Coordinates of C-alpha atoms in Angstrom, one line a residue:
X102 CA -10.5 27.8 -22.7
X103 CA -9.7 27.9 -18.9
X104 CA -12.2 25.5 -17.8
X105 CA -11.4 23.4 -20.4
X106 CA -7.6 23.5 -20.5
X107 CA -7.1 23.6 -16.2
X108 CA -9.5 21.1 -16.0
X109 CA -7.5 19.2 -18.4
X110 CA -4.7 19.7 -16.7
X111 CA -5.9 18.7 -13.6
X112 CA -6.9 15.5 -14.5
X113 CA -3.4 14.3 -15.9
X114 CA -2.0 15.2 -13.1
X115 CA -4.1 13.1 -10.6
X116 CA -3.6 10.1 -13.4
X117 CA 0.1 10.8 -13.7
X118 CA 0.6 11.1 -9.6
X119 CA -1.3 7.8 -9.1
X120 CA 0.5 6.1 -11.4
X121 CA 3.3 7.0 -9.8
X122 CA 1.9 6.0 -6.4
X123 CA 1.1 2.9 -7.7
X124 CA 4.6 2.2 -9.2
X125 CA 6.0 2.9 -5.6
X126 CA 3.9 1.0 -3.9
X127 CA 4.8 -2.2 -6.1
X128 CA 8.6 -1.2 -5.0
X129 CA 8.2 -0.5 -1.4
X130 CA 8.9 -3.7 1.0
X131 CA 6.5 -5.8 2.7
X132 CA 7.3 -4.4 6.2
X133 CA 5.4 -1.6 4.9
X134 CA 1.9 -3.5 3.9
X135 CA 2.5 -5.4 7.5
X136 CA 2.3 -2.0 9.5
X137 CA -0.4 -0.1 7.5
X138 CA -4.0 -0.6 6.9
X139 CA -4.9 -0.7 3.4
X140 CA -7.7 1.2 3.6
X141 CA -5.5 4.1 5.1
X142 CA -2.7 3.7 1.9
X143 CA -5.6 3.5 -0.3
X144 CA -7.2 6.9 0.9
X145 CA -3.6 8.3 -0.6
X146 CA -4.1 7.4 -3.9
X147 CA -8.0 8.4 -3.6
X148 CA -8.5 11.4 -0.9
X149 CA -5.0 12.6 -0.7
X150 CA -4.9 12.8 -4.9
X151 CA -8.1 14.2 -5.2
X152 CA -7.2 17.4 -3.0
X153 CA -3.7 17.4 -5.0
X154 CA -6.0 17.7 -8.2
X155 CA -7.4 21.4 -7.2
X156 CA -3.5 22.7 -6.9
X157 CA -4.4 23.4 -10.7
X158 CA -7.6 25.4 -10.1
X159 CA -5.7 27.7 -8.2
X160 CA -3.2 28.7 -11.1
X161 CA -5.3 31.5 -12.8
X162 CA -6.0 33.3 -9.3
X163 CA -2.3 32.6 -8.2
X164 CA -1.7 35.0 -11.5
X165 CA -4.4 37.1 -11.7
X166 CA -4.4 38.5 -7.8
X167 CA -0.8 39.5 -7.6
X168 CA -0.8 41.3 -11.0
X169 CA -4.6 43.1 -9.9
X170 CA -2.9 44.2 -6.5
X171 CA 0.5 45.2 -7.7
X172 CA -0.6 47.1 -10.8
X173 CA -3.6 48.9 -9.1
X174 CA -1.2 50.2 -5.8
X175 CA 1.5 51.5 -9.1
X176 CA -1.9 53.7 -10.5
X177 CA -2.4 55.0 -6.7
X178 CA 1.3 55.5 -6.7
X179 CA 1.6 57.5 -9.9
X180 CA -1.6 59.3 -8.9
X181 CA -1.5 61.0 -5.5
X182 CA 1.4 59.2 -3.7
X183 CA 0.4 60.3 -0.1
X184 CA -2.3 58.0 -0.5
X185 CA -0.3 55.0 -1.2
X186 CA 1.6 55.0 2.0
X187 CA -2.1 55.1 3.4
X188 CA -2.5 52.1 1.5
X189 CA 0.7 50.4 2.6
X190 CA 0.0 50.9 6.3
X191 CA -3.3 48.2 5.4
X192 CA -1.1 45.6 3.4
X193 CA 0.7 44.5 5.5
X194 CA -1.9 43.8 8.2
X195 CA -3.9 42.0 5.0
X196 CA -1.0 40.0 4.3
X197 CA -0.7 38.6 7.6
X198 CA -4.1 38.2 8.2
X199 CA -4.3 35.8 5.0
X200 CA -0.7 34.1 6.2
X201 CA -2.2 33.3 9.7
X202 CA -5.2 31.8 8.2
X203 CA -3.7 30.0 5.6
X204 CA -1.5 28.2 8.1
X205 CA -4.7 27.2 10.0
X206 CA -6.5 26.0 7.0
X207 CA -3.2 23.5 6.1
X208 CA -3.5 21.9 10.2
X209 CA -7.2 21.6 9.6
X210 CA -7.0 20.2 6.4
X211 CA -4.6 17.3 7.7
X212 CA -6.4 16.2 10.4
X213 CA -9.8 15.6 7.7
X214 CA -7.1 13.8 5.6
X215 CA -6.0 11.7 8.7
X216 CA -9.7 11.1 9.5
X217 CA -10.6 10.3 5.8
X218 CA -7.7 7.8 5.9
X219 CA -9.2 6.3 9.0
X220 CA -12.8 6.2 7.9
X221 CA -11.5 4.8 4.8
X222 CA -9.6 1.9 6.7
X223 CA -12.6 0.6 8.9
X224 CA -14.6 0.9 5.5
X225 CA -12.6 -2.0 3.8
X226 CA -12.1 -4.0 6.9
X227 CA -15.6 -4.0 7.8
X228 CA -16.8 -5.0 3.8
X229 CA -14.1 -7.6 3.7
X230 CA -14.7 -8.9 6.6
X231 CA -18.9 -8.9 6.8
X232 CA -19.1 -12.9 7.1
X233 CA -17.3 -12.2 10.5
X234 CA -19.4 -9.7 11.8
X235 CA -22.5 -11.1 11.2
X236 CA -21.3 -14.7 12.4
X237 CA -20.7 -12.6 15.9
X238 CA -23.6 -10.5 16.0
X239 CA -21.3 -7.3 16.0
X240 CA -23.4 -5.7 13.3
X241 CA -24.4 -3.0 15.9
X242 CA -21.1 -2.7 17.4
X243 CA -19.5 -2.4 14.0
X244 CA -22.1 0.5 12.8
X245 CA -21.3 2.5 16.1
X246 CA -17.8 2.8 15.7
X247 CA -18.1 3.6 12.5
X248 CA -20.6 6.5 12.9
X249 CA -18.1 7.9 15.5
X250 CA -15.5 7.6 12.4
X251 CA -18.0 10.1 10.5
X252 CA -18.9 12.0 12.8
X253 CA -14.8 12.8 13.8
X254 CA -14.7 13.3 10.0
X255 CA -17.6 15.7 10.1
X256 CA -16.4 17.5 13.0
X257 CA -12.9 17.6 11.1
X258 CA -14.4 18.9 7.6
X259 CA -16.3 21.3 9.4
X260 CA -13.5 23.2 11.1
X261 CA -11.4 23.3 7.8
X262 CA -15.3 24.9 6.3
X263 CA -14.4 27.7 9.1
X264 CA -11.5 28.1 8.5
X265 CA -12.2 28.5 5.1
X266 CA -15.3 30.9 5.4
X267 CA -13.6 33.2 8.2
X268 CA -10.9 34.2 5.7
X269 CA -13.2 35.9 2.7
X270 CA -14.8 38.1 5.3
X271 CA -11.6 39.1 7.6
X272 CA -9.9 40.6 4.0
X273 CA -13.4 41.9 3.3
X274 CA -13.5 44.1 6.4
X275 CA -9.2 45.0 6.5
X276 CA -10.2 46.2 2.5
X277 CA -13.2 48.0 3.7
X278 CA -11.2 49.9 6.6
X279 CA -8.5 50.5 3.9
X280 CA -10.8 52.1 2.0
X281 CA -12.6 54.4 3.9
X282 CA -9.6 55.4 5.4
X283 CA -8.4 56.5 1.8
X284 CA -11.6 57.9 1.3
X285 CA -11.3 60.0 4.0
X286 CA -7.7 61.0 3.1
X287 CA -9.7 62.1 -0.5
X288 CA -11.8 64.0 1.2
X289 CA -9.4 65.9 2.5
X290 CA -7.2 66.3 -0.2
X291 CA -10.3 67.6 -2.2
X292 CA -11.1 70.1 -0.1
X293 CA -7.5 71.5 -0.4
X294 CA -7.8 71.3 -4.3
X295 CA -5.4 69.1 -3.9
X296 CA -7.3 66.1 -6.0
X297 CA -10.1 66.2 -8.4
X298 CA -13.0 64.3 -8.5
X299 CA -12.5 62.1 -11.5
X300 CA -8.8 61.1 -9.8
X301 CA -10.8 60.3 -6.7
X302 CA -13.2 58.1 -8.8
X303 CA -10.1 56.2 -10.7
X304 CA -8.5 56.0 -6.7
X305 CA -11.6 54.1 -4.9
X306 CA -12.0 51.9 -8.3
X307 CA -7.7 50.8 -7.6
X308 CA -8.4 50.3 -4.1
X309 CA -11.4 47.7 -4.9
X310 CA -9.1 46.0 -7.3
X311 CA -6.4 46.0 -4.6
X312 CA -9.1 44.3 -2.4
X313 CA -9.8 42.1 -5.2
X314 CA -6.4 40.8 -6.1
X315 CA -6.6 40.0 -2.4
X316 CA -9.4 38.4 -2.2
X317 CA -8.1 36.1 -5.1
X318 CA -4.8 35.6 -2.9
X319 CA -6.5 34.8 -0.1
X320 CA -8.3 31.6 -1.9
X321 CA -5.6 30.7 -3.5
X322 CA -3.5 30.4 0.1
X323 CA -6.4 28.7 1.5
X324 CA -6.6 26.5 -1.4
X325 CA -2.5 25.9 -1.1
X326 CA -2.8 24.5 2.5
X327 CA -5.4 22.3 1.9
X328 CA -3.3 20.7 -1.3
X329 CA 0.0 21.3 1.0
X330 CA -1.7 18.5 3.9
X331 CA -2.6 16.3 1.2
X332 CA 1.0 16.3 -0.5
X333 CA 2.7 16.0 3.0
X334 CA 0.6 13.1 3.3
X335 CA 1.5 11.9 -0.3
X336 CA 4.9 11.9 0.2
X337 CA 5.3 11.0 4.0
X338 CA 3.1 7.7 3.8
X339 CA 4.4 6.6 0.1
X340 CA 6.8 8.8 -1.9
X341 CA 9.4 9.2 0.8
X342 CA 9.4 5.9 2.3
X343 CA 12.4 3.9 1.4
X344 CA 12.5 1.3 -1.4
X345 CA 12.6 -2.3 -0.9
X346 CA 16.0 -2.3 0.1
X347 CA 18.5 -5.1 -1.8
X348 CA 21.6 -4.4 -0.2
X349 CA 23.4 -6.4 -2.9
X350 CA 21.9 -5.5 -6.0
X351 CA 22.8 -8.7 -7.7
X352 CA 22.3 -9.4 -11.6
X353 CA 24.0 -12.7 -12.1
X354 CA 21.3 -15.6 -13.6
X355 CA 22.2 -18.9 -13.7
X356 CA 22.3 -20.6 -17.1
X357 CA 20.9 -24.4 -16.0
X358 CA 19.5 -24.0 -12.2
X359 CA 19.4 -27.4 -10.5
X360 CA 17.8 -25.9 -7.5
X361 CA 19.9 -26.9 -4.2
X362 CA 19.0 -24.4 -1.2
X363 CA 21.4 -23.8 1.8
X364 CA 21.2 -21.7 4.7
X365 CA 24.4 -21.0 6.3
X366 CA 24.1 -19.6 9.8
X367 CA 21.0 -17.6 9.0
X368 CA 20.3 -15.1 11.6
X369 CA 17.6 -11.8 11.3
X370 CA 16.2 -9.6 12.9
X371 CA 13.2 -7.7 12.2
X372 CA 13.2 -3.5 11.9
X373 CA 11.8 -3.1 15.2
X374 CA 14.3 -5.3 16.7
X375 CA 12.6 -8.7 17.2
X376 CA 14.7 -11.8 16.7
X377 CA 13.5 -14.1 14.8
X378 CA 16.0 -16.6 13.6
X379 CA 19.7 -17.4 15.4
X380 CA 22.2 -19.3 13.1
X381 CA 19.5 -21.4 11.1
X382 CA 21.6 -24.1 8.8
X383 CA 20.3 -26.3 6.3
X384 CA 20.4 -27.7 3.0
X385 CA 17.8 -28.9 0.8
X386 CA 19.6 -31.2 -2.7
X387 CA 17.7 -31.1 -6.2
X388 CA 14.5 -32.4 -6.0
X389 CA 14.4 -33.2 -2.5
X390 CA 11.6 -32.3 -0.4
X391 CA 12.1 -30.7 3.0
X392 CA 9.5 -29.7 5.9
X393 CA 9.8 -27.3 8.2
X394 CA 8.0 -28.0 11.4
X395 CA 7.4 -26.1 14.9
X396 CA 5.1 -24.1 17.2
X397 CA 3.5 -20.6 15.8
X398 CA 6.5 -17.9 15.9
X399 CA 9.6 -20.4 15.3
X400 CA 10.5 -18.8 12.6
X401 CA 9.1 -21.0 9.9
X402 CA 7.3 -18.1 7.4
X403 CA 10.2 -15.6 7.7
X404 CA 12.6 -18.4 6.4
X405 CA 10.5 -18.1 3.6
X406 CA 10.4 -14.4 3.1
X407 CA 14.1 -14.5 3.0
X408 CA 13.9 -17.4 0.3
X409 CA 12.2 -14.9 -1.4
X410 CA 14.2 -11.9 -0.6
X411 CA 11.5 -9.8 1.4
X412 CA 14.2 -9.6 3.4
X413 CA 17.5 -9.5 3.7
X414 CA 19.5 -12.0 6.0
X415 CA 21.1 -10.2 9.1
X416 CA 23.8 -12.8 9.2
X417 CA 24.7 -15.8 7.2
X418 CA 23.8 -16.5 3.9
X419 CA 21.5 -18.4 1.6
X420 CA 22.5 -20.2 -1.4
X421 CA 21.0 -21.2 -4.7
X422 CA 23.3 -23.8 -6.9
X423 CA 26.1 -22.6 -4.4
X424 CA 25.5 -18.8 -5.0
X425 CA 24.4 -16.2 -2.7
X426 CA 21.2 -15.2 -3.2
X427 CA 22.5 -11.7 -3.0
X428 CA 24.2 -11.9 -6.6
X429 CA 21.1 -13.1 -8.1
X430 CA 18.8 -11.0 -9.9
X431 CA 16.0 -11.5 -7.7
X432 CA 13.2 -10.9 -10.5
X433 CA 15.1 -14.1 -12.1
X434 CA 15.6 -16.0 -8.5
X435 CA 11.9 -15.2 -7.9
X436 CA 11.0 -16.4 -11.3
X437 CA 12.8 -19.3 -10.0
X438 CA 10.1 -20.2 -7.5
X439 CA 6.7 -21.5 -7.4
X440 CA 4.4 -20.3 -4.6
X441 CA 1.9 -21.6 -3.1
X442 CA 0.4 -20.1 -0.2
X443 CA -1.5 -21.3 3.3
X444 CA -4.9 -18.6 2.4
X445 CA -5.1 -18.8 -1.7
X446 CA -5.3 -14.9 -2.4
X447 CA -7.4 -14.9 -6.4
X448 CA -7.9 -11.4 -7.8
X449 CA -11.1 -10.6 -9.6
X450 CA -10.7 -11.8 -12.8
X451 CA -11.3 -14.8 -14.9
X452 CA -9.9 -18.2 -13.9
X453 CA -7.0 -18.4 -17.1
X454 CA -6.1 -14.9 -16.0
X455 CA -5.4 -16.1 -12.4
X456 CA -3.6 -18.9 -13.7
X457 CA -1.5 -16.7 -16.4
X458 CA 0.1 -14.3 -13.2
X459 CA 2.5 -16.5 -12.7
X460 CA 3.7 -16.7 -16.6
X461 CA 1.8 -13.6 -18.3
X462 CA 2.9 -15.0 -21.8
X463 CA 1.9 -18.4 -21.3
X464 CA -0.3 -20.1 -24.4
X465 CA -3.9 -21.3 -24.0
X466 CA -2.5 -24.7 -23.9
X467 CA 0.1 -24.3 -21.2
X468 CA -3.1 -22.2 -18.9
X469 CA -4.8 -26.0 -19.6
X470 CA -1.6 -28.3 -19.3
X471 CA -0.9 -26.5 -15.3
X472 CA -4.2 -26.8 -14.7
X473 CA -4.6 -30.7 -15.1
X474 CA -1.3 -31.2 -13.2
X475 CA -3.0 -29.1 -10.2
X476 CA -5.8 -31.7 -11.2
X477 CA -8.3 -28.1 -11.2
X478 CA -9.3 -29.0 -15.1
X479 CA -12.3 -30.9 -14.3
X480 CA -14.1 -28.3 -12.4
X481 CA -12.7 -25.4 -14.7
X482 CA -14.6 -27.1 -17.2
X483 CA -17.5 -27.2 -15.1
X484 CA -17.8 -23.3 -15.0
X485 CA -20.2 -21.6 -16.7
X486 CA -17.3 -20.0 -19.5
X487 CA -14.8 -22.8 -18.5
X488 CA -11.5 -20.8 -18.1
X489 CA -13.0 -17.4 -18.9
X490 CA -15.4 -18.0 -16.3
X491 CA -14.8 -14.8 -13.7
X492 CA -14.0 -15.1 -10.5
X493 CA -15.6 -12.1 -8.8
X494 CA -13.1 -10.7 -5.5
X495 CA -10.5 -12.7 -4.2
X496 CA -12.3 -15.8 -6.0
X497 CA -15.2 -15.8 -4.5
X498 CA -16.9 -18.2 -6.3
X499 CA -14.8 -21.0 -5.8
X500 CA -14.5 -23.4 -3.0
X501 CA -11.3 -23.5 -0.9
X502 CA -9.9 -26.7 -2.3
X503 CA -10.7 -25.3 -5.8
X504 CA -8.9 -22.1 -4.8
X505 CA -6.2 -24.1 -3.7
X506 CA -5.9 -26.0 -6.9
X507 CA -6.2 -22.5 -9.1
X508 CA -2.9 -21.7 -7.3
X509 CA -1.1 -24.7 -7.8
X510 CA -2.0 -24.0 -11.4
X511 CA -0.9 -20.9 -11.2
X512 CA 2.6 -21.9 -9.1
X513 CA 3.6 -24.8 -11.9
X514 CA 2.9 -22.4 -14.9
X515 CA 6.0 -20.9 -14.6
X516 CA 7.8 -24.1 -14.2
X517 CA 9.7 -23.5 -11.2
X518 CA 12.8 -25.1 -10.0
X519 CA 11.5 -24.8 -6.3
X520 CA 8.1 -24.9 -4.4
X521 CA 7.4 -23.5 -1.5
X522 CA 4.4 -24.7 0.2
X523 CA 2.9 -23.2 3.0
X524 CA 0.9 -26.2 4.2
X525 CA -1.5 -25.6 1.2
X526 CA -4.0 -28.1 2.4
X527 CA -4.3 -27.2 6.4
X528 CA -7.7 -25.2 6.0
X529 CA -9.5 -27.6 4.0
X530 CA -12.2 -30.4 4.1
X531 CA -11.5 -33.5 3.8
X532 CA -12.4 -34.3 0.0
X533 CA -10.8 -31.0 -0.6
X534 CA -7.5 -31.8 1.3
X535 CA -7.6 -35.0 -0.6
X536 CA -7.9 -33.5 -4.1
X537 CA -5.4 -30.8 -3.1
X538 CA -2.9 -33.9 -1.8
X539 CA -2.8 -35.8 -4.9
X540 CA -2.4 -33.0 -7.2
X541 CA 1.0 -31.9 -4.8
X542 CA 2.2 -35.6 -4.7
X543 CA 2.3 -35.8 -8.8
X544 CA 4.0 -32.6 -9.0
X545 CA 6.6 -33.1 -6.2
X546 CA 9.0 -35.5 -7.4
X547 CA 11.9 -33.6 -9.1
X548 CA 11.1 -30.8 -7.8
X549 CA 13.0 -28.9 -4.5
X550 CA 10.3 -28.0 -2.4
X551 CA 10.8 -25.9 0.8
X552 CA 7.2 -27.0 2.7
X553 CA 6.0 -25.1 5.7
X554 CA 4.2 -27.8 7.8
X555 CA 1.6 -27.2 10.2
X556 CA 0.0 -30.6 10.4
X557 CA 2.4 -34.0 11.8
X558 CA 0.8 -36.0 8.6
X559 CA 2.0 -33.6 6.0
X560 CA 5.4 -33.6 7.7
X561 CA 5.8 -36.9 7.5
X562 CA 5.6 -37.1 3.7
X563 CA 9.1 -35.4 3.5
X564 CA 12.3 -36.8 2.9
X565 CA 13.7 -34.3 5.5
X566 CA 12.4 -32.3 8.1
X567 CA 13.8 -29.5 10.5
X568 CA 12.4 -28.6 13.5
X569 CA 12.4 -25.0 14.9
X570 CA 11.8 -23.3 18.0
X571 CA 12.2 -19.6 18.6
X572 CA 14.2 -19.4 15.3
X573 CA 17.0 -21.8 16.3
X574 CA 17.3 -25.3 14.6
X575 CA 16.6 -28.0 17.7
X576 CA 16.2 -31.3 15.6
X577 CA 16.6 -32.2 11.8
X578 CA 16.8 -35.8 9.9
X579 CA 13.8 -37.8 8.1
X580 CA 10.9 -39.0 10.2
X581 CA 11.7 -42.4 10.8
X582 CA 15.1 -40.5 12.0
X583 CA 13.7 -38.2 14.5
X584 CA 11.0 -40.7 15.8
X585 CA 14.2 -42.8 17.0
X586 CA 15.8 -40.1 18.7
X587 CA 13.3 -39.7 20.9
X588 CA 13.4 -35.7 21.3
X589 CA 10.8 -33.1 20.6
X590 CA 9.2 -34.4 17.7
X591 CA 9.3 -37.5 18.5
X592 CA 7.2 -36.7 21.8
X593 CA 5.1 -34.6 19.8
X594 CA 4.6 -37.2 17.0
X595 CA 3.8 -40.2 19.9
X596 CA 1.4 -37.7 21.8
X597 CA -0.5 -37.5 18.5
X598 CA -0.8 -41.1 17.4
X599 CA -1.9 -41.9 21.0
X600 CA -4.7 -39.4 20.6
X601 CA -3.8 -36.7 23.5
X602 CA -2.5 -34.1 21.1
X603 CA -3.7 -32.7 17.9
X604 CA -2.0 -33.1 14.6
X605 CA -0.8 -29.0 14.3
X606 CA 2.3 -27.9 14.9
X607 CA 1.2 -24.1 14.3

């Protein structure tokens, strides 16, 4: 019944705390993901839960050693009571010794936690990213640092062992002492008739369960600073860390969006301090289609993070129909917008259940219906189980225009009011950026789209476009506008149709 029932009990309480690790990590904001590796947050919910687990084992002994001790020292007590304050002149040493150690074993046991999480972090980047290391040749380099992560593991595991093994043996010897000191104090005592023989046989048999219930105290401290590293961990990288903040936690929804944007003297800056937009203004009117252009760091993605509300805007405010976006519901103003991203990220499942993310409910026939509108039917059908066909990780099985296209699909499913398109067709192929390019241009019209440009061609296509440069607003108008003003993207424009600059922007 105790393995069974602890062991049960263990178990639901690793499911039960990663679930709830899981649930906080979908709530915490993306600054978070941006400053940790995921191979370190995922040794949490695997390392860090796992030692969390054996806090159940340690139940019975928790019980069983104090009641052992305390109701053994009450027969020596009732028995010959000069030998108990013999025993109590040992306890207190044994206490302390098992305190001390217990101390020790939680440091030691963090530091293999912070090394696990470590080892565990260059483990994921090194599988995700194998095409890089072979393409460089850094096979070698790769396999030496991480054999120094497992061998400062090993060293790390290997001092918490000590720790671990020098405790059992320190309470052995303070409980040996203890005794033969009482025994000694018997011996006396017998010789002045002062204690029998069967007493002194029922004294050395309380002392060993004294010894015992320490023993059993002992593992369980031991066994409480390992699970008390793990849970500082638990809580300190996940639990603790503040929400994704919404400092207005809006719930209006809007009955008939038409899908106007403004930003009104946007400003923000970032936790650690870094500017990254100064008093950004703009509009974009139902169904228009604006691009944002400029170097690498203007300021271009974080404008979209605050579209979506990843953030919140330092100063100013951003509209939607005339609202601010901070009276919206944002689970109904992201619902609101259709994303489609610069690197297509597909999770590792079947091709309709990529598609269905965006609307989880959708029917068989509106998985089909976004898919020809992101043209992506005709090779959908080409797969082996059409739109069951899976994927494998982060869609590996596709090409990058295909990818592209199952995104689109998966963007228009929900029927959005806005796009936002990080210049979905800069890392592709020709015939891919082509396929890709016709697919956007039949969906566009009607729709507001917010584009994120990195290419002069793509630009172009807009009927507005805003140039940025170290988050301030320097030029705005259509093309044919800016080309005539002759400023910065003009000269950047000219400089690429005369062939001494490349077409990206950043």
């Amino acid at each position: 019944g105790q393995v069974y029932f602890l062991s049960e009990a263990a178990a639901r309480l690793a499911a039960n705390l990663r679930l709830k690790l899981f649930q906080k990590l979908q709530r915490l904001p993306i600054s978070y993901f941006n400053e940790r590796r995921s191979g370190s947050i995922q040794s949490v919910l695997t390392n860090d839960v796992n030692v969390y687990q054996t806090a159940v084992t340690i139940i019975r002994d928790s019980i069983d050693g104090p009641i052992k001790a305390v109701s053994a020292f009450v027969a020596i007590v009732v028995m010959q009571w000069q030998l108990a304050l013999a025993v109590i002149v040992f306890l207190p040493i044994m206490a302390a010794a098992i305190q001390r150690n217990g101390r020790k074993m939680r440091e030691a046991q963090r530091q293999v936690q912070e090394d696990l999480a470590e080892l565990n972090g260059m483990t994921q980047e090194a599988l995700t990213g194998t095409r890089v290391i072979r393409a460089f040749n850094a096979e070698d380099r790769i396999g030496q640092r991480y054999a120094s992560l497992v061998e400062t593991t090993l060293r790390s595991q290997m001092r918490a062992v000590r720790r671990l093994a020098s405790l059992r043996p320190l309470v052995e010897f303070i409980g040996a002492t203890a005794l033969a000191a009482v025994l000694f104090l018997c011996g006396v005592l017998a010789m002045r008739g002062s204690l029998h023989v069967a007493d002194l046989a029922a004294l050395i048999l309380a002392m060993d369960v004294i010894n015992q219930g320490f023993r059993n105290l002992g593992s369980v401290n031991n066994t409480y600073g390992q699970v008390q590293a793990a849970a500082d961990r638990i809580y300190g990288q996940v639990l603790d860390v503040p929400e994704e903040t919404v400092q207005s936690p809006g719930r209006l929804r809007l009955d008939a969006p038409k899908g106007r944007i403004e930003f009104r003297e946007v400003g923000f800056v970032y936790p650690d301090g870094t500017r990254a937009l100064e008093r950004v203004s703009f509009a974009i009117e139902p169904g228009q289609c604006l691009a944002l252009v400029g170097p690498s760091g203007s300021g271009k993605s974080t404008i979209a993070d605050l579209l979506l509300r990843f953030y919140e805007p330092t100063e100013g405010q951003i509209l939607f129909d005339g609202v601010d976006l901070r009276e919206l519901d944002v689970q109904w103003l992201r619902s609101q917008i259709g994303v489609v991203p610069q690197q297509t990220f597909l999770f590792a499942g079947t091709i309709a259940e990529n598609i269905r993310l965006g609307a989880p409910d959708a029917t068989v026939e509106e998985v089909r219906e976004a898919a020809r509108a992101a043209h992506a039917e005709p090779f959908i059908e080409q797969m082996p189980q059409g739109y069951d066909t899976p994927l494998g990780e982060r869609g590996i099985r596709l090409s990058g225009g295909e990818m592209q296209r199952i995104a689109i699909a998966r963007a228009l499913i929900r029927r959005p009011r806005i796009l936002l398109l990080d210049e979905a067709t800069s890392n592709l192929d020709a015939v891919s950026e082509q396929a890709v390019q016709e697919a956007l241009e039949e969906i566009l019209p009607g729709r507001t789209t917010l584009m994120i440009a990195h290419r002069l061609t793509t630009a172009a296509r807009a009927d507005r476009l805003v140039m940025l440069r170290k988050g301030e607003v320097i030029e705005s108008g259509t093309h044919q506008e800016l080309l005539a003003s002759g400023g910065a993207y003009s000269r950047m424009f000219n400089a690429f149709s005369s062939g001494v600059a490349d077409e990206r922007i950043g």
